[in-house]
Structures are given as C-alpha cells and as structure tokens.
Short mmCIF file of C-alpha atoms and ligand atoms in Angstrom, two decimals:
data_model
loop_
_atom_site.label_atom_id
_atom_site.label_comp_id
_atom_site.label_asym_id
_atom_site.label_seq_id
_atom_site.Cartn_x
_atom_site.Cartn_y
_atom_site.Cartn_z
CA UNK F 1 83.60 69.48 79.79
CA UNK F 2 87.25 68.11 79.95
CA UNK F 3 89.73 69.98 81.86
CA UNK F 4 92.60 72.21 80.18
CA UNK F 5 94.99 74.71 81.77
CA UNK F 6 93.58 77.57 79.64
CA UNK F 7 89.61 77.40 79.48
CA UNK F 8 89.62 80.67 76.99
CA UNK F 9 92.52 80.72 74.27
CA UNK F 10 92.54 83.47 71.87
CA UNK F 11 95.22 83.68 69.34
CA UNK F 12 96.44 85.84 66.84
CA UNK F 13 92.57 87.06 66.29
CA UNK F 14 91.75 90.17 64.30
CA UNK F 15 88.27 91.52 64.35
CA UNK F 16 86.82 94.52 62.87
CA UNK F 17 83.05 95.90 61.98
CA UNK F 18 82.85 96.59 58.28
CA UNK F 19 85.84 98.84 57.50
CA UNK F 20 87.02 99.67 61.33
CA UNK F 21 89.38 97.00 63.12
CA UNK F 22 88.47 96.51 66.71
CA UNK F 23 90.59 93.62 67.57
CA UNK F 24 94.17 93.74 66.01
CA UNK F 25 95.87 90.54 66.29
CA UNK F 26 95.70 90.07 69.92
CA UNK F 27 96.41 86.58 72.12
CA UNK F 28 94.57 86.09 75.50
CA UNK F 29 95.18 82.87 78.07
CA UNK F 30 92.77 82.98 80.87
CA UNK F 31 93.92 80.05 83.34
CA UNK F 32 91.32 77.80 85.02
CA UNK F 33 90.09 78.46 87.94
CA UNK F 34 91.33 82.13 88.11
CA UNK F 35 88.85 85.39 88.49
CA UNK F 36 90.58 87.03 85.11
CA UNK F 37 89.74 91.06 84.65
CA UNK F 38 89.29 92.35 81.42
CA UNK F 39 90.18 95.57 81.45
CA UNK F 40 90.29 98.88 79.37
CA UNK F 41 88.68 101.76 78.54
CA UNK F 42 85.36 102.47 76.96
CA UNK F 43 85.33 101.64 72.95
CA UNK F 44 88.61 99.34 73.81
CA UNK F 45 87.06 96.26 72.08
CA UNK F 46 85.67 94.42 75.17
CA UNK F 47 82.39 93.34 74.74
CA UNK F 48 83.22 92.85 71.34
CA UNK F 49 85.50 90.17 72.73
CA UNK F 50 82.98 88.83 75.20
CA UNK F 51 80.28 88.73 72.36
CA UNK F 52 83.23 86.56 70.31
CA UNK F 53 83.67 84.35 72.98
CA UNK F 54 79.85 83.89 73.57
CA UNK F 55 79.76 83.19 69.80
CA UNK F 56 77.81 85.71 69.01
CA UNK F 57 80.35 87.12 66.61
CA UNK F 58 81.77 85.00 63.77
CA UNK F 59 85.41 84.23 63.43
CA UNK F 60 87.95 82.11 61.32
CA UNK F 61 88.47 78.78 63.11
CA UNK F 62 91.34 77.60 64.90
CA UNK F 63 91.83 81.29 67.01
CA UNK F 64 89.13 80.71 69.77
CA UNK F 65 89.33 77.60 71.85
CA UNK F 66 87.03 77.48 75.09
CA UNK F 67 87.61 74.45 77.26
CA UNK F 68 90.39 73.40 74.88
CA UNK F 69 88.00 73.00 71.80
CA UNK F 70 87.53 75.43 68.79
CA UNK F 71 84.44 77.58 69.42
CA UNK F 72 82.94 77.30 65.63
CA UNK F 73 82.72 73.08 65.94
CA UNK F 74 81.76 73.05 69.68
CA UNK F 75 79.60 75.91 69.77
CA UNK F 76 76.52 74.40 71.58
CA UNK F 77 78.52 71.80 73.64
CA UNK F 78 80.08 75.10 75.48
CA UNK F 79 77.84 77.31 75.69
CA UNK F 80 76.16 74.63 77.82
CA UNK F 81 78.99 75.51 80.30
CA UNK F 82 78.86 79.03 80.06
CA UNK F 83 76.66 81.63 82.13
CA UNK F 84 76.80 85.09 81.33
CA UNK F 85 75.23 88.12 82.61
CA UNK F 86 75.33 91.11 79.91
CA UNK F 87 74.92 95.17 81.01
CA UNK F 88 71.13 95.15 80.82
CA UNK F 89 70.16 91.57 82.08
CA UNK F 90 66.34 90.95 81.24
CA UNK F 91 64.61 90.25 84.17
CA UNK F 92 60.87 91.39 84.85
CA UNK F 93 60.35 93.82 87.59
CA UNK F 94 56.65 92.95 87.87
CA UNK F 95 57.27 89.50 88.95
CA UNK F 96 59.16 87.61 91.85
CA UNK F 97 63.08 86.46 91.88
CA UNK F 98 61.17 82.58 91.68
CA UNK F 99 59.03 83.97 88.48
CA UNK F 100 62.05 85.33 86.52
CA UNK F 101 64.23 82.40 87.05
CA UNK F 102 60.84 79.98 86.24
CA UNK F 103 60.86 82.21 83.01
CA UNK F 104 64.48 81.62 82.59
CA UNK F 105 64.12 77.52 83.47
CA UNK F 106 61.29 77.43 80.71
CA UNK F 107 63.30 79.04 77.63
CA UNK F 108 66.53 77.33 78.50
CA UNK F 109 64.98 74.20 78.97
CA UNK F 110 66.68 73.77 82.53
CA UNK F 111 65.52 71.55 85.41
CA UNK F 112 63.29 73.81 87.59
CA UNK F 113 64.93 72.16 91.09
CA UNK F 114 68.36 74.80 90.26
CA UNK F 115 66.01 77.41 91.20
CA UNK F 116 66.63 76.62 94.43
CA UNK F 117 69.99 75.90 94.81
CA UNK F 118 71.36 79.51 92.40
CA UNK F 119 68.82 81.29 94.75
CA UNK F 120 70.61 80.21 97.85
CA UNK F 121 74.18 80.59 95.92
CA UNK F 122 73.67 84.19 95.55
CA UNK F 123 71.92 84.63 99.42
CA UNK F 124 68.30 85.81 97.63
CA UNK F 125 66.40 82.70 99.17
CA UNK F 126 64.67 84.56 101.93
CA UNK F 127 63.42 87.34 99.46
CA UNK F 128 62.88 85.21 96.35
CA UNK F 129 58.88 85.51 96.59
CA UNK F 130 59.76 89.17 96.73
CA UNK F 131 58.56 91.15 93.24
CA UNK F 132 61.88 92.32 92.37
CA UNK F 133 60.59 96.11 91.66
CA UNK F 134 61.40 96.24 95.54
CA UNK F 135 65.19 95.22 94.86
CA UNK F 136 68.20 97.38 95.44
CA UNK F 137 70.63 97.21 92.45
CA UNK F 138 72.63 94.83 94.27
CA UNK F 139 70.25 92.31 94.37
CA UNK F 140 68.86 92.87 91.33
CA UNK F 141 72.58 92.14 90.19
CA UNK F 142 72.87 88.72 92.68
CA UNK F 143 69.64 87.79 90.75
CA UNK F 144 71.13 88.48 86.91
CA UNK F 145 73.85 86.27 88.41
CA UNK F 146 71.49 83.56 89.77
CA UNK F 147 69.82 83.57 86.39
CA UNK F 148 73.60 83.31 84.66
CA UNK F 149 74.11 80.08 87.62
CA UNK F 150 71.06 78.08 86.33
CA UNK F 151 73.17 75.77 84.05
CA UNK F 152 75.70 74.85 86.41
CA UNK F 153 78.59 76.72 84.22
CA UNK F 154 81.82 75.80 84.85
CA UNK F 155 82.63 79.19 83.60
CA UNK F 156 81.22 82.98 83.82
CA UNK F 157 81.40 85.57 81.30
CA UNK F 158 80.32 88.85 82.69
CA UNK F 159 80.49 92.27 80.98
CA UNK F 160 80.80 95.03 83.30
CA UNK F 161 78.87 93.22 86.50
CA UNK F 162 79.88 96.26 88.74
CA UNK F 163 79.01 99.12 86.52
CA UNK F 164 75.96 101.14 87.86
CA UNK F 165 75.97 99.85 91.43
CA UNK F 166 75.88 101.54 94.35
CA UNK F 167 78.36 101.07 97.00
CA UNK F 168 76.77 98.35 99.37
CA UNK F 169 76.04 96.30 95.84
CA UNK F 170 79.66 96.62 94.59
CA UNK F 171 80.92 94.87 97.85
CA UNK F 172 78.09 92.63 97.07
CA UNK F 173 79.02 91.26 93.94
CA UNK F 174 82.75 91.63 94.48
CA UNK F 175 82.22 89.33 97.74
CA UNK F 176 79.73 87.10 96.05
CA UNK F 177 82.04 86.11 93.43
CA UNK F 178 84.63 84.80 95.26
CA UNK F 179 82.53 82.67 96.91
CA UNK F 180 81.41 81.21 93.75
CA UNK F 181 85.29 81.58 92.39
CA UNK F 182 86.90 80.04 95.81
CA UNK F 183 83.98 77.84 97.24
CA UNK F 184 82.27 76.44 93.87
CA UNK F 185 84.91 76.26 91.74
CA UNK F 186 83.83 78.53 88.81
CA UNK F 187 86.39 80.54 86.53
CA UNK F 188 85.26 83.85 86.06
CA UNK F 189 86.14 86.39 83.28
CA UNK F 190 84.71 89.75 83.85
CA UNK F 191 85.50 92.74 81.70
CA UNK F 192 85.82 96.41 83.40
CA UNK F 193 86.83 99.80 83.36
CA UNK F 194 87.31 100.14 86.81
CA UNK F 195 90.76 99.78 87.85
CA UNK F 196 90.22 99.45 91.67
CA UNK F 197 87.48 96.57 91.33
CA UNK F 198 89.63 95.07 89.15
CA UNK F 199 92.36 95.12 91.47
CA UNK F 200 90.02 93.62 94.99
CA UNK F 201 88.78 90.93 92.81
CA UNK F 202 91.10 89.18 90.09
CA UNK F 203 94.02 87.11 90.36
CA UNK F 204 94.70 87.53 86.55
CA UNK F 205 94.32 90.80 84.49
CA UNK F 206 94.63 91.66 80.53
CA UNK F 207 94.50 95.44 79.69
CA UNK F 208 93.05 95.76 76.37
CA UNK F 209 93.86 99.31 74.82
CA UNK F 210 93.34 100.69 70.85
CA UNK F 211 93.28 96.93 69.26
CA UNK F 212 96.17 95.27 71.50
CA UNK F 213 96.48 93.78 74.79
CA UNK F 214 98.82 95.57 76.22
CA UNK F 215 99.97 93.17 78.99
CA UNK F 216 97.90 89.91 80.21
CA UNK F 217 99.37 87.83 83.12
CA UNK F 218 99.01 87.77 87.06
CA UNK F 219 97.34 90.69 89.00
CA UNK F 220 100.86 91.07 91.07
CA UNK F 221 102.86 91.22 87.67
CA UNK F 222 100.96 94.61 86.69
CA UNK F 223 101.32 95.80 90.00
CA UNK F 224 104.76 95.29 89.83
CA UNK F 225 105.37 96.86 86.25
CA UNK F 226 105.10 99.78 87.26
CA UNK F 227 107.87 101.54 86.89
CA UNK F 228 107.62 104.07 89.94
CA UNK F 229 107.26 101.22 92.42
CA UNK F 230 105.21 100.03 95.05
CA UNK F 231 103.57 102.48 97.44
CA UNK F 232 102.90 100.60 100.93
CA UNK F 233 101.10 102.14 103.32
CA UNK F 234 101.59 101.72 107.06
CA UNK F 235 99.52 102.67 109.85
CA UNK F 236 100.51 102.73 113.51
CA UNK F 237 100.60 104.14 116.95
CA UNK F 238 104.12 104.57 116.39
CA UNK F 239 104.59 106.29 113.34
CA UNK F 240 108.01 108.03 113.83
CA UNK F 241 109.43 105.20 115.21
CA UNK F 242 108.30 103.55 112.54
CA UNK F 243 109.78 105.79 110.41
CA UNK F 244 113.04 106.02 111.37
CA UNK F 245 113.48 102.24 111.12
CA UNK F 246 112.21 101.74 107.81
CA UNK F 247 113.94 104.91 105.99
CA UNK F 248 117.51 103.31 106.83
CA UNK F 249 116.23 100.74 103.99
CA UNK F 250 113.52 102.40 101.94
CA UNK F 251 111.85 105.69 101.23
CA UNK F 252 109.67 106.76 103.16
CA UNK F 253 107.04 109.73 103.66
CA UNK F 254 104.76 110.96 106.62
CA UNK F 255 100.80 111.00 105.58
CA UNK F 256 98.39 112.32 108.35
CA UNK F 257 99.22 111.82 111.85
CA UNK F 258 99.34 107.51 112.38
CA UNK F 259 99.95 106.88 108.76
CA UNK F 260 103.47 106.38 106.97
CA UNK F 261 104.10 105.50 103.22
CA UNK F 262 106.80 103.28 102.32
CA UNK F 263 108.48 103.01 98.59
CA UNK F 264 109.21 99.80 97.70
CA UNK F 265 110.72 98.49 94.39
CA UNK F 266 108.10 95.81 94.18
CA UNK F 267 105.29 93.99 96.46
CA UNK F 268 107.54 90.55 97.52
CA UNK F 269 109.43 93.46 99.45
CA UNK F 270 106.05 93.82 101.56
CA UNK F 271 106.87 90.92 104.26
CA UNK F 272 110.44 92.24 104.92
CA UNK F 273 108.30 95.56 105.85
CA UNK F 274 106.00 93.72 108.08
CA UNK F 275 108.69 91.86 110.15
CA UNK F 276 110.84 94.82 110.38
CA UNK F 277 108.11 96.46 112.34
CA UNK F 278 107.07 93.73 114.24
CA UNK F 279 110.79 92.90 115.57
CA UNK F 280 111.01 96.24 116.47
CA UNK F 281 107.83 96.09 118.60
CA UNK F 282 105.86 98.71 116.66
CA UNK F 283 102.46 97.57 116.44
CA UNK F 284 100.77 97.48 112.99
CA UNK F 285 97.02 98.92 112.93
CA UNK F 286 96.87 98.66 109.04
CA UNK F 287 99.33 97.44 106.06
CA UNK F 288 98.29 98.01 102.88
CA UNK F 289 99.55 98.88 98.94
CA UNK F 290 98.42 102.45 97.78
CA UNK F 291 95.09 101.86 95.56
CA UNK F 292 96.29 104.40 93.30
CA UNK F 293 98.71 101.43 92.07
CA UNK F 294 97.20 99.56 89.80
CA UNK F 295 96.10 103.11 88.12
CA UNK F 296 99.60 104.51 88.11
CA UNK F 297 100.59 101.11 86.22
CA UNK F 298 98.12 100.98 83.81
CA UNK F 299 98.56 104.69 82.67
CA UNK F 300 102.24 104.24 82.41
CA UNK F 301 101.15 100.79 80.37
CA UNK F 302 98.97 103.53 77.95
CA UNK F 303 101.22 106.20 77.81
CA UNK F 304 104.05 103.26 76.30
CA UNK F 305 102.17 102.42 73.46
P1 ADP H 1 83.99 98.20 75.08
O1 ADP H 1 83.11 97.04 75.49
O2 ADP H 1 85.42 98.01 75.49
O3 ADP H 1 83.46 99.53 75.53
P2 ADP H 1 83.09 97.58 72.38
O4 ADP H 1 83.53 96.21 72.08
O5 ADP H 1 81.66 97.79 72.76
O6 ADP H 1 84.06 98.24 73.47
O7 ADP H 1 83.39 98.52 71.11
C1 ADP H 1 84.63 98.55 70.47
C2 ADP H 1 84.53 99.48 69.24
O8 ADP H 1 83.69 98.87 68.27
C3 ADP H 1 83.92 100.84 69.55
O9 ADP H 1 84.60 101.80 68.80
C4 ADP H 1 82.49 100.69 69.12
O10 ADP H 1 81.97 101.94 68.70
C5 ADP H 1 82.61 99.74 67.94
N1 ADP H 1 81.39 98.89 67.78
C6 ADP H 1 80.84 98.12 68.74
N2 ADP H 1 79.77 97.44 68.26
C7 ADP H 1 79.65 97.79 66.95
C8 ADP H 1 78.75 97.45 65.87
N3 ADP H 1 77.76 96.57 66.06
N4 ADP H 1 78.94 98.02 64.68
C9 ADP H 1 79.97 98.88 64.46
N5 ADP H 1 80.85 99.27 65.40
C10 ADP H 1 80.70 98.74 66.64
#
C-alpha cells in the first residue's frame, strides 16, 4: 500500500439504519502512524463507523478513502492491510493459541510461518501450545490481536480492545500496543468509551457524540480545550515550600500531606512548573496532569452541543 498522510479519510458521510440517522455528516482524518481513539458513548455511532470502514456497511463513493484510495473500488486491495479485532473475537477455547491461529492461517489463506512471528509480537510464544480455556482475559485479548497481526496490516481497527478486561490485561494491551504502534510501525484506530484509556494510549482523539464529531485532532488539543484548565499534580517532600513558590504564579491547592495541585491555563505551562521546582531545590517525587482531565473536557465538549 502507498503511503498518504491520512490512512482513514471520512468526509461529509451520513449514515443511518432504515429511518434513524446514525452518522450525520461527519469528517474524520486519522494521521499515519498515530494510535487515534475513537471515542464516545454507548449508541454514539462507533462501530457503525468501524463496520463502514471495514466495508461491511455500504456507502456512496468518494466519502471513505483508506490508504488514500476510495473504499468501494479498492475494497479487497485494503482490507489486505487491515487487521481487526471485533468485541467477541472467535477463537476456540478447546484448542491451543497455535490451533486457533492454524484455523485462522487456513480460512485467510495466510502463510502458516506468521504464526510464529504474531505469537512472539504479542509475548504468547512460551504458552502458545497452551489450550487457551487456561487463558486470563488478557491473553486471550494478546491472542485476538495475534490473530488480527497475521496479515502483516499496516493498519489496526479495533472496537473496544479494553472493554471487559481486568486490570493486569488493560496494562497489557495498552502496553502491547505501543510496541506494535512505536516499534512496528502500525497505525492503530481503536474506538472506546473509556476516557482514561483513551487518554494513556492515543496521540490523536475524535469524540463522536449524537451523529457529530464533536472535536477530532491531537490528544493535547482536547486536553487543552478545556475550559477550566489544566490540573497538575505535584508530589514532594517539600510540599509547602513548594507551595509557596508556585502560588506567586499559579493557583494552587494542598491535597493530602506530600501532594500539591497546581492550576495551569494549559499543559505547555507544565515545564515552567518543573524547573521552577527544581531551581528552587525542591525535589520532585511525582509530576503528573489530574486524570479527571480528559473527563472534565469531554463533558464540557457534550454539555456545548
Ligand atoms: P457504539 O458502537 O458507539 O455503541 P453503534 O454504532 O453500535 O454505537 O450504534 C449506533 C446506533 O445505531 C445505536 O442507536 C444502535 O442502536 C443503532 N444500530 C446499530 N446497529 C444497528 C442495526 N443493525 N440496525 C438498526 N440500528 C442499529
């Protein structure tokens, strides 16, 4: 596949189900190379999308381009690129991680030497002779994802790949795609309704709400949308000194005994922060943006439109 800036370009695409519109006219850019969250609530219209993109779902031509090329003339020529891992990913719990993907290798028609290489991409090569009725949901997930690996996508479409895992799994996944993201070079568009997984693992978001995207662009751009600011918070050994430094300049409150919280107008305020401290010898034992953030932003994005 040739490479273009944008490997998924929506535009101006309206999609319903018999009488009730799902999709109202909405435009979506997802940059290559980035980990791009699609995110909104439940019934927002996001495996609908997914399902578009996967060509599953029929649409007018000229409104969904994927690697550059319109999705009802080079259906089969991208889906070839393409892995995607839906909610209930069929795998057979009866038979080993090496049976499923053999299975998968077999109806795809894909070279049975990948096994191998997706089973050591997603860290399951030591318990791929395993049967996977013995699997914890996280590796039942790095397995849907080995499965999704086999064609050597360039991209991945996943709908809701953290839903239903436990904590261990979620770090899991999160940690496992950016490895394939940073290390293997694969563009990954996920959809969610989890704000803070959204937050740990994209670099790009688009909140999808009641038909419209109601903002699409870099992860820091949301973050910095909201209107109420950034909370940052500091911990330290020193926390009133700390304190009385930074309030001459910003906001700040007290929270707990070693932590402070600093109010910033937006998050390219955070170094300024971080030297402050450091030049005034106060050491720094954690720095970090409230995870509430990305919430507060997205319900102020809700409650706008
Ligand atoms: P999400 O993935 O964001 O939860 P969906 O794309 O699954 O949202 O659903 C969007 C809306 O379309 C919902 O109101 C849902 O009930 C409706 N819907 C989804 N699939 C169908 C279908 N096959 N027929 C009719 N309505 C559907």
């Amino acid at each position: 596949m040739s490479h273009t800036e944008n490997i998924i370009s929506i535009e101006n695409l309206s999609f319903g189900y018999r009488q009730k519109k799902v999709l109202d006219q909405i435009g979506l850019e997802v940059p290559t190379g980035s980990i791009y969250g699609f995110l909104g609530p439940n019934g927002a219209g996001k495996t609908t999308t997914i399902k578009i993109l996967l060509g599953l779902l029929r649409v007018p031509d000229n409104q969904v381009r994927l690697f550059g090329k319109d999705i009802n003339h080079f259906r089969i020529e991208t889906l070839k690129s393409i892995g995607t891992m839906v909610e209930d990913p069929s795998l057979y719990d009866h038979l080993s991680a090496i049976d499923n993907l053999r299975n998968s290798c077999i109806i795809r028609k894909i070279e049975r030497k990948r096994i191998a290489v997706v089973l050591e991409q997603v860290g399951l090569t030591a318990d791929s002779h395993r049967k996977i009725r013995s699997y914890s949901s996280g590796m039942k997930q790095r397995l849907a994802l080995a499965q999704a690996l086999l064609p050597e996508p360039q991209l991945l479409m996943l709908d809701e790949p953290i839903n239903g895992l436990d904590p261990a799994g979620i770090i899991d996944i999160r940690n496992l795609l950016i490895d394939l993201n940073v290390n293997h070079g694969i563009t990954i568009f996920l959809s969610s309704h989890i704000l803070s997984e959204i937050e740990k693992l994209c670099s790009h978001v688009a909140v999808v709400h009641n038909k419209h995207i109601l903002y699409q662009g870099s992860m820091d751009g949301l973050l910095n949308n909201s209107k109420s600011g950034v909370r940052l918070i500091v911990e330290t050994d020193q926390p009133e000194k700390a304190k009385l430094l930074l309030q001459k300049a910003y906001p700040v409150e007290t929270l707990g005994a070693h932590r402070i919280v600093v109010h910033l107008s937006d998050r390219s305020v955070t170094p300024r922060v971080a030297s402050a401290l450091v030049e005034a010898g106060i050491g720094i034992l954690l720095l970090q943006p409230d995870n509430h953030e990305l919430e507060a932003s997205f319900l102020e994005l809700l409650k706008s439109n």
